[in-house]
mmCIF file of C-alpha atoms in Angstrom:
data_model
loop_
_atom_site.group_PDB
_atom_site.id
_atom_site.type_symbol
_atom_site.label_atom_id
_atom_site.label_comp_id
_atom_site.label_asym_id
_atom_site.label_seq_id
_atom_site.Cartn_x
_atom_site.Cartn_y
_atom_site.Cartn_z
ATOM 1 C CA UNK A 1438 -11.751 79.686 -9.395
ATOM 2 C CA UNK A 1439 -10.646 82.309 -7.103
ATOM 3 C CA UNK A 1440 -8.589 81.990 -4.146
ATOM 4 C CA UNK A 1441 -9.649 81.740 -0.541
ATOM 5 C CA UNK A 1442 -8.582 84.515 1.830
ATOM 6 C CA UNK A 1443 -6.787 81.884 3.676
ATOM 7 C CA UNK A 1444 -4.044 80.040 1.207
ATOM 8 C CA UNK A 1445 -4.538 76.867 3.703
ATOM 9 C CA UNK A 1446 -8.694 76.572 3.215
ATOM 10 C CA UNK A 1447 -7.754 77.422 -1.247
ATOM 11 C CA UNK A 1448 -7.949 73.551 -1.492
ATOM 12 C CA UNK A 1449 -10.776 72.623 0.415
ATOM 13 C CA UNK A 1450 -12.578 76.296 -1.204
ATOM 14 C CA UNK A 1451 -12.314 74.626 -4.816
ATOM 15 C CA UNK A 1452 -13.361 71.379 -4.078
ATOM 16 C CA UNK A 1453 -16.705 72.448 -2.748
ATOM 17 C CA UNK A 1454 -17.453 75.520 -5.228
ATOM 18 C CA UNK A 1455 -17.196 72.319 -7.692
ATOM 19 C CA UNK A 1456 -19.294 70.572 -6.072
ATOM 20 C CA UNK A 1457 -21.732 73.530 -4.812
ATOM 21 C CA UNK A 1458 -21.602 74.576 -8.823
ATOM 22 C CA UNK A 1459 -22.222 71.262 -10.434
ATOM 23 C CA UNK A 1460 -25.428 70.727 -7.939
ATOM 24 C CA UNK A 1461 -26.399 74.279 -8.836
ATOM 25 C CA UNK A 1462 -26.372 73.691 -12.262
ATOM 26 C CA UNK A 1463 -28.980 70.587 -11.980
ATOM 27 C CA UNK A 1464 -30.957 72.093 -9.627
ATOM 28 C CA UNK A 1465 -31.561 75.392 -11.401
ATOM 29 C CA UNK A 1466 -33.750 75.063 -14.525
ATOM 30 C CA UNK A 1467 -35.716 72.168 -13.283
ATOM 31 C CA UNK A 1468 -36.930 74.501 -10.647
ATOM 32 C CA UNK A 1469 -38.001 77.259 -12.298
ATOM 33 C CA UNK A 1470 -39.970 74.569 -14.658
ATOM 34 C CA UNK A 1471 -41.758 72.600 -11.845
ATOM 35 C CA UNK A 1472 -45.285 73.405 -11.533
ATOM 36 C CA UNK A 1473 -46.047 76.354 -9.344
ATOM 37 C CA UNK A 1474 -48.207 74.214 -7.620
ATOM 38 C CA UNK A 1475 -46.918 75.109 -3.858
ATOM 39 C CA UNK A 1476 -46.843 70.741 -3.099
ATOM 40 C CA UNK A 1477 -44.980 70.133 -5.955
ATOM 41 C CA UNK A 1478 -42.477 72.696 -5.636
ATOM 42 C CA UNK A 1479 -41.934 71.848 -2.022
ATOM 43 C CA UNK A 1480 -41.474 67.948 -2.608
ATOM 44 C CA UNK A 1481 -38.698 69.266 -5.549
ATOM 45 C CA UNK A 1482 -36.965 71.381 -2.781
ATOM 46 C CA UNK A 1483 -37.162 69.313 -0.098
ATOM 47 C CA UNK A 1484 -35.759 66.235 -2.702
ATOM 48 C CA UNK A 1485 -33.017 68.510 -3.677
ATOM 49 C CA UNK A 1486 -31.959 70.326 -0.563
ATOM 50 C CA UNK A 1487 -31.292 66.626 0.746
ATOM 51 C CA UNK A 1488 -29.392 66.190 -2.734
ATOM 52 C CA UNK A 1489 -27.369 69.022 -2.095
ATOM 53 C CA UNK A 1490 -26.507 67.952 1.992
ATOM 54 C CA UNK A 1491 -25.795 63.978 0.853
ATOM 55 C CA UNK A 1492 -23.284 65.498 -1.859
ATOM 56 C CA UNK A 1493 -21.637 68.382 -0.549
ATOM 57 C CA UNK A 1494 -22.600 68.347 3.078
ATOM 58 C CA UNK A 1495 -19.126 66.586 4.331
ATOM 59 C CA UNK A 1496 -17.113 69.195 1.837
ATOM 60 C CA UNK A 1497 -18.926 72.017 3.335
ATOM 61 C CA UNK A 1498 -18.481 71.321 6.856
ATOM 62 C CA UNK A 1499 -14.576 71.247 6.386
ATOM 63 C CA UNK A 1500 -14.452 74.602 4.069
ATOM 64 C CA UNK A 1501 -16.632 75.813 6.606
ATOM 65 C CA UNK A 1502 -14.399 75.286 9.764
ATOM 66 C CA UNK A 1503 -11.653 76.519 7.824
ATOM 67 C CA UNK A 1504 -12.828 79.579 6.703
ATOM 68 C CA UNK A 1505 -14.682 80.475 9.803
ATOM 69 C CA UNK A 1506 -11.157 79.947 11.716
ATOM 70 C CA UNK A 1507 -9.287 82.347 8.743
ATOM 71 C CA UNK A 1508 -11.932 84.943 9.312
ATOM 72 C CA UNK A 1509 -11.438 85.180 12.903
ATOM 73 C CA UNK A 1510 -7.814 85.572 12.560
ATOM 74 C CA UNK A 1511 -8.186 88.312 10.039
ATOM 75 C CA UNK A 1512 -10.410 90.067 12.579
ATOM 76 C CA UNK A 1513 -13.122 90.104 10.335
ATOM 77 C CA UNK A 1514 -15.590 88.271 12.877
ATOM 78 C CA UNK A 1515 -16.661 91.386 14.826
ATOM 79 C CA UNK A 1516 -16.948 93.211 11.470
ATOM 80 C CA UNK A 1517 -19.460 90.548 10.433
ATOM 81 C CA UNK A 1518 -21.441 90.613 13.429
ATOM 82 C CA UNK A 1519 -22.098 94.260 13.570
ATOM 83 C CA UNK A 1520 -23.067 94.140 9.749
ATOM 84 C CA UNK A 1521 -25.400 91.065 10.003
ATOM 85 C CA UNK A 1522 -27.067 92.552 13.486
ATOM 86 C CA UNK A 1523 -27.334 95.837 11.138
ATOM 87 C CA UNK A 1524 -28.665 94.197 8.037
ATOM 88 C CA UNK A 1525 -29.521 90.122 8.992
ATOM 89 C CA UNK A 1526 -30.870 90.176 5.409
ATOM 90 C CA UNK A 1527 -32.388 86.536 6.430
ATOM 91 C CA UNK A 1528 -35.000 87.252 3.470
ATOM 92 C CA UNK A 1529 -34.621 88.340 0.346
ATOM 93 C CA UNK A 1530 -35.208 92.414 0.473
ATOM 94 C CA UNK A 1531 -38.529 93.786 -1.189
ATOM 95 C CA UNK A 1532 -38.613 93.828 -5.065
ATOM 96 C CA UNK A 1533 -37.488 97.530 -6.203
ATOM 97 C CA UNK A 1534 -40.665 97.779 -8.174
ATOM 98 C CA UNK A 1535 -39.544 100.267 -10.852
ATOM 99 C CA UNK A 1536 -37.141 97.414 -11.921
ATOM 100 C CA UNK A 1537 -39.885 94.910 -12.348
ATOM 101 C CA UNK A 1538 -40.522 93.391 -15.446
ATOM 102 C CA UNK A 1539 -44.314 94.445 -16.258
ATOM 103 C CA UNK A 1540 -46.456 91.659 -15.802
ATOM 104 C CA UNK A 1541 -47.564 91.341 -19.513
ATOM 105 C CA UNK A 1542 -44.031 91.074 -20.620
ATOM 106 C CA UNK B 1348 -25.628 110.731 0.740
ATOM 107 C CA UNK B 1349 -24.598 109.650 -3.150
ATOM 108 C CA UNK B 1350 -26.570 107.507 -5.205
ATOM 109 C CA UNK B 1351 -25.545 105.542 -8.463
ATOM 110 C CA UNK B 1352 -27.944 103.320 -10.621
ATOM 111 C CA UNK B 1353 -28.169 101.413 -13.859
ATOM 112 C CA UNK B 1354 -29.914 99.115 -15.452
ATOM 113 C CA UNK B 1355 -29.242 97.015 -18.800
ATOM 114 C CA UNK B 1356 -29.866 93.541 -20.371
ATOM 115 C CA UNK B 1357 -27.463 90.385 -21.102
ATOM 116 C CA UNK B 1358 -28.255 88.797 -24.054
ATOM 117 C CA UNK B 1359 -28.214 85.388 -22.612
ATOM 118 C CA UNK B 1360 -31.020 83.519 -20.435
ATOM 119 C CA UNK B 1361 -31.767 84.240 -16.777
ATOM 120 C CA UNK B 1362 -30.636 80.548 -15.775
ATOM 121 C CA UNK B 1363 -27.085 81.415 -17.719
ATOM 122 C CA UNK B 1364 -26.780 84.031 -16.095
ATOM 123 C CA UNK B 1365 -27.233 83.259 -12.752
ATOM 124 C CA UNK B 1366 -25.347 80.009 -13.210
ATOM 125 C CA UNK B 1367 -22.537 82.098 -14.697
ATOM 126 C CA UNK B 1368 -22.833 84.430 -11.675
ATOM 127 C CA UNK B 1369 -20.788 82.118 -9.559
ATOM 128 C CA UNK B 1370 -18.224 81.959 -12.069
ATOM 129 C CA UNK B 1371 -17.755 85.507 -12.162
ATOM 130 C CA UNK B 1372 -14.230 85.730 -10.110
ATOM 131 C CA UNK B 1373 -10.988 85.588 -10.721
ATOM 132 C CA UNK B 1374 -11.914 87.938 -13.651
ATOM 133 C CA UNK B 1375 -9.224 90.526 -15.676
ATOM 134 C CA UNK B 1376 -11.517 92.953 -15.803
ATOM 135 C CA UNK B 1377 -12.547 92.912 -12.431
ATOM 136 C CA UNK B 1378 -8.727 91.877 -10.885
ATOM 137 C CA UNK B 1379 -9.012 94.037 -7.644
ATOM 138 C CA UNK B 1380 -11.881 90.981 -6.557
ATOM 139 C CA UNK B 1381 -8.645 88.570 -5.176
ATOM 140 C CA UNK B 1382 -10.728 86.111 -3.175
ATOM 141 C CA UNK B 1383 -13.986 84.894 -2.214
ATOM 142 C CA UNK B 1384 -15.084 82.943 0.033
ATOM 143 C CA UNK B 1385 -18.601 81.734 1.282
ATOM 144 C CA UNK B 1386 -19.919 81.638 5.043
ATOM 145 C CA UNK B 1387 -23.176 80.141 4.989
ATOM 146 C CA UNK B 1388 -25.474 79.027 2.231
ATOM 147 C CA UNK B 1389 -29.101 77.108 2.896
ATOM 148 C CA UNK B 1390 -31.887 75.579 0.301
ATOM 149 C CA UNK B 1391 -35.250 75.931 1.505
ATOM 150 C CA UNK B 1392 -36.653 73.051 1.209
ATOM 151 C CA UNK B 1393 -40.212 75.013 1.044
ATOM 152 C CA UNK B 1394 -39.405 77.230 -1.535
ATOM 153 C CA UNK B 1395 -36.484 76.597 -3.518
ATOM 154 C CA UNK B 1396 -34.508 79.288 -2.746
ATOM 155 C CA UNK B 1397 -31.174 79.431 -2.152
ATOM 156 C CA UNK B 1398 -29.500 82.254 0.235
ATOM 157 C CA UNK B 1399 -26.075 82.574 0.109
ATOM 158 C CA UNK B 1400 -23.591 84.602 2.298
ATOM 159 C CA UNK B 1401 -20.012 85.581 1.055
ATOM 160 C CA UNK B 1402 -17.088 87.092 1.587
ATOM 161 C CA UNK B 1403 -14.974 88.961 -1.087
ATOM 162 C CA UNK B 1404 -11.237 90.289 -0.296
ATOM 163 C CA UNK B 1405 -10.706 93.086 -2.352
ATOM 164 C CA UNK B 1406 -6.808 94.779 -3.420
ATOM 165 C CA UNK B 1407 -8.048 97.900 -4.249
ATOM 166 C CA UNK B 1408 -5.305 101.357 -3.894
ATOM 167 C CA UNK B 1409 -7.241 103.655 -1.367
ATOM 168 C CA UNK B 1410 -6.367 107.352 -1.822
ATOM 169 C CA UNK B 1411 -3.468 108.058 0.255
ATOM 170 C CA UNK B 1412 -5.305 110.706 2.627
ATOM 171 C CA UNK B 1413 -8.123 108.086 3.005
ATOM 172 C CA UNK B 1414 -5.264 105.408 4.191
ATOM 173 C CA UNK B 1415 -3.268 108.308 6.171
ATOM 174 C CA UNK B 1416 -6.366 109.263 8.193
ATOM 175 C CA UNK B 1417 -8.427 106.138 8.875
ATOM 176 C CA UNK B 1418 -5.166 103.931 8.716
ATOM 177 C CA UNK B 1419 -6.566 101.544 6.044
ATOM 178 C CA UNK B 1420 -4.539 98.921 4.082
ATOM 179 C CA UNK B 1421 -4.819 97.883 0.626
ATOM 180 C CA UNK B 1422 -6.782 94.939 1.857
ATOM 181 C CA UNK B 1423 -11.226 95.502 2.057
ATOM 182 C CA UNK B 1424 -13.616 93.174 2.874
ATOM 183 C CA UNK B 1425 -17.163 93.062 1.554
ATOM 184 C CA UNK B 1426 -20.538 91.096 2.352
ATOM 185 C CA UNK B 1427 -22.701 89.815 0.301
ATOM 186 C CA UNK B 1428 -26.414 88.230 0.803
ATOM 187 C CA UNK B 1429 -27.854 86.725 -2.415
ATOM 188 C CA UNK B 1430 -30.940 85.101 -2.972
ATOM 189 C CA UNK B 1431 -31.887 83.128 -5.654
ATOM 190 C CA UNK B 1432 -35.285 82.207 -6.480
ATOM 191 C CA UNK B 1433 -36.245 80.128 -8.948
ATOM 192 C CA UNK B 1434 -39.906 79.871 -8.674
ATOM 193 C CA UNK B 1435 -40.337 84.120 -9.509
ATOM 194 C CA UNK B 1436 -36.971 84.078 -11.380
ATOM 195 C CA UNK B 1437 -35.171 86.602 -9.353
ATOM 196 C CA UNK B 1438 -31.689 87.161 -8.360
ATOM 197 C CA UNK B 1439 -31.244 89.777 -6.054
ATOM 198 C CA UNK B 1440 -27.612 90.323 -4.539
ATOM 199 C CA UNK B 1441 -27.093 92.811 -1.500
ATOM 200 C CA UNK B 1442 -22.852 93.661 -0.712
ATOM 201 C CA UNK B 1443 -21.759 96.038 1.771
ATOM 202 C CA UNK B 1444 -18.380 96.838 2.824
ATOM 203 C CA UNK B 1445 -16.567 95.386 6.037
ATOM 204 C CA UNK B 1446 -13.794 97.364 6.081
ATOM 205 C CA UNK B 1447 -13.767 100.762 6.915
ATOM 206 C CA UNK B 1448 -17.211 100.974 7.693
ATOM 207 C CA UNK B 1449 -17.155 102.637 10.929
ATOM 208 C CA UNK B 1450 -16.516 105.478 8.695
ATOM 209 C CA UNK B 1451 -19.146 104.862 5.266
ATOM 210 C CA UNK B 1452 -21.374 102.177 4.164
ATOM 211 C CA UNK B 1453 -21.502 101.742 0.548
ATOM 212 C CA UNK B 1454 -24.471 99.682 0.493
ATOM 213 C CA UNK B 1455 -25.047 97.927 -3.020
ATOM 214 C CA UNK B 1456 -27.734 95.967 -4.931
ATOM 215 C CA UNK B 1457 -27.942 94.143 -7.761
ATOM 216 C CA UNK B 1458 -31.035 92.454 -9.286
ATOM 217 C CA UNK B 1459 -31.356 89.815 -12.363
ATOM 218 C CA UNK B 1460 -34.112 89.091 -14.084
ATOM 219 C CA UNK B 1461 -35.659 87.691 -17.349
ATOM 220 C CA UNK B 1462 -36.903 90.272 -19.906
ATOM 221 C CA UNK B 1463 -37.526 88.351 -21.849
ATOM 222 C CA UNK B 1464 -37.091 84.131 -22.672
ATOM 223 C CA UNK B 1465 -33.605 84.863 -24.292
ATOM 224 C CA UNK B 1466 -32.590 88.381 -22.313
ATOM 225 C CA UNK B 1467 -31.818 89.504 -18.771
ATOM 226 C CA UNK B 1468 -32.119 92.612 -17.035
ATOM 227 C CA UNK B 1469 -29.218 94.199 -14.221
ATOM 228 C CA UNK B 1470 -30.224 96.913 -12.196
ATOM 229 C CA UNK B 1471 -27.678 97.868 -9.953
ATOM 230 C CA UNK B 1472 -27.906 100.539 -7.145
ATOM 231 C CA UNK B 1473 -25.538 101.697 -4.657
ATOM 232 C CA UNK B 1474 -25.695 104.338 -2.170
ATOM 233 C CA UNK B 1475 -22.860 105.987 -0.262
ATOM 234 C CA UNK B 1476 -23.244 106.611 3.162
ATOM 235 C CA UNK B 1477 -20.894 108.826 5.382
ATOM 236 C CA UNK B 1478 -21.673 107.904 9.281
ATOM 237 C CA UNK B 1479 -22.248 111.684 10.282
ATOM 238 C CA UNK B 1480 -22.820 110.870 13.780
ATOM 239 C CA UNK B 1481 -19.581 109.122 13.801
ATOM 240 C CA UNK B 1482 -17.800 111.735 12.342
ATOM 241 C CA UNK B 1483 -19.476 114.275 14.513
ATOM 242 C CA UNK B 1484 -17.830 112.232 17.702
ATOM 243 C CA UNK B 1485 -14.295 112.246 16.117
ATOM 244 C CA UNK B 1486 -14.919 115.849 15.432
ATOM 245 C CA UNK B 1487 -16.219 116.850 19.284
ATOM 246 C CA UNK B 1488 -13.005 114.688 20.422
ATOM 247 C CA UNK B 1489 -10.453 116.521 18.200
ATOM 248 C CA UNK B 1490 -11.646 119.896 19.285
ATOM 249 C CA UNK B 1491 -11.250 118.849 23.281
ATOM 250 C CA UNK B 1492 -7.713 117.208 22.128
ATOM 251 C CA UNK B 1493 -6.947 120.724 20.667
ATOM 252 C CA UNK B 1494 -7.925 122.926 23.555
ATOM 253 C CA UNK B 1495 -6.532 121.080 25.799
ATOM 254 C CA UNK B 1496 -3.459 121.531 23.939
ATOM 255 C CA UNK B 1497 -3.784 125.064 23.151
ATOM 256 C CA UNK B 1498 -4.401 125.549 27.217
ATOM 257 C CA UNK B 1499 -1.123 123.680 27.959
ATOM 258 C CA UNK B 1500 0.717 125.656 25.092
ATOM 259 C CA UNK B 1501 -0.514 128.888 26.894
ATOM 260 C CA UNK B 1502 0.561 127.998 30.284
ATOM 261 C CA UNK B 1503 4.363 127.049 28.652
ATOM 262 C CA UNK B 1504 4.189 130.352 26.957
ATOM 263 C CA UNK B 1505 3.377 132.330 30.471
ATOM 264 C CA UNK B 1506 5.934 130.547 32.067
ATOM 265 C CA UNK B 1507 9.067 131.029 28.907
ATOM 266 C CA UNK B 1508 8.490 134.451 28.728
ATOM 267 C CA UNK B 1509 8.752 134.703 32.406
ATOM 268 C CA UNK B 1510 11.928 133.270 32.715
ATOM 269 C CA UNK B 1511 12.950 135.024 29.902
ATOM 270 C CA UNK B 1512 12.159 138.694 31.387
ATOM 271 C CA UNK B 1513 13.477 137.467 34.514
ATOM 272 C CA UNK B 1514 16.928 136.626 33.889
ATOM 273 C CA UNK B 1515 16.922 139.925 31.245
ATOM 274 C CA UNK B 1516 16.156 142.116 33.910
ATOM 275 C CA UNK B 1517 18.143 140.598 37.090
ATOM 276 C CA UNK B 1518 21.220 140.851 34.281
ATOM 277 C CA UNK B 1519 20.374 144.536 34.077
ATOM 278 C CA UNK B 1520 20.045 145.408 37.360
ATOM 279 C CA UNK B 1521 23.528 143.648 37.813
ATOM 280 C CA UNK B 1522 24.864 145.216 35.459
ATOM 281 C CA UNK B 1523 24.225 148.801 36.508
ATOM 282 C CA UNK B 1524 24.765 148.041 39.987
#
């Protein structure tokens, strides 16, 4: 796994990409199978979102903290800002249609 | 502005791949990736997908003229905004840089997708971005700095040469006296 910017958050980093990854991996084919039925694919997300929170949620908040401190101390905070108020990217950007799979295929 | 594109399949399924995304780094081919860090990651609970925001440090040997003139280090930063969506089966992964980017935005995307049950499809396009209006700024400034300079130079070359004919010609007039 690869290292934190901050040597002191490393720790904390690999203990919730584990847990983050092993979540991910559960979560991930089960979703694409689930019906497209809008209900049931929003009582599956809902069910695993909460999954994901009860698992990692205390791991999370303490990489979190750490990182956001190591970020501010490399001076990247105001970098961030100006490149999230340029580009929030809050949802995902428009499908670049000439790399869409035809809808035959 | 530069472009750069490509596009070509894994031979491996889209979940595998985007499971193995995550795993990418630390990698030997891609060694100047050194950390990674994420900032903020959410599930929505309507539709599945997950957003995720990182952070990637970079040791990457700028040019020396680029590190001489904008007084970069070895160290960059980059973002990058990925969203995963299971539901349309659709990776898409947006990076740009943090450091330096008063100067350029390099401004990549990546997209993963199934081609087919047993294949997936990369397109990747970046575009390089100079920030002419920036630039332009620096520029006007530098040519004030300069004629301010060249002004002052003038005025100390008025004055030398005065002094110099000065004490050449009182000597002379002594002289003959």
């Amino acid at each position: 796994m690869a290292h934190s910017l901050s040597e002191e958050c490393t720790p904390l980093k690999h203990k919730y990409d584990s847990c983050f990854n092993a979540w991910f991996e559960g979560y991930l084919e089960p979703a694409m199978n689930v019906s497209a039925d809008a209900q049931q694919r929003e009582t599956y997300s809902k069910q695993k979102a909460a999954e994901y929170e009860e698992k990692c949620g205390k791991i999370w908040e303490s990489y979190r903290l750490c990182v956001q401190k190591a970020v501010k101390d490399k001076g990247l905070d105001t970098l961030l800002q100006q490149a999230r108020e340029e580009n929030p990217l809050t949802e995902p950007p428009p499908v670049d249609k000439s790399s869409s799979p035809s809808p035959n295929s | 502005m530069h472009f750069f594109s490509q596009l070509f399949n894994y031979e491996h399924p889209w979940s595998h791949v985007v499971i193995g995304m995550w795993h990418k780094y630390p990698n030997p081919h891609c060694s100047h990736v050194v950390t990674v860090d994420t900032l903020s990651r959410t599930i929505d609970p309507k539709t599945g997908i997950v957003r995720t925001e990182r952070v990637l440090g970079c040791k990457q040997k700028a040019p020396t003229w680029i590190v001489k003139l904008f007084g970069g280090s070895e160290d960059a930063f980059v973002r990058e905004i990925s969203f995963i969506d299971p539901a349309t089966q659709r990776a898409t992964i947006t990076s740009v840089n943090l450091s330096l980017s008063q100067f350029a935005t390099c401004l990549e995307q990546v997209q993963y997708f199934p081609s087919s049950p047993h294949r997936t499809a990369f397109s990747q396009t970046a575009e390089v971005q100079a920030r002419l209006a920036l630039w332009r700024m620096a520029a006007d400034g530098l040519e004030k700095w300069l004629v301010q300079r060249f002004e002052q130079n003038a005025q100390l070359g008025k004055v030398a040469l005065s002094d110099v004919l000065r004490t050449l010609w009182e000597e002379r007039h002594a002289a003959h006296v």
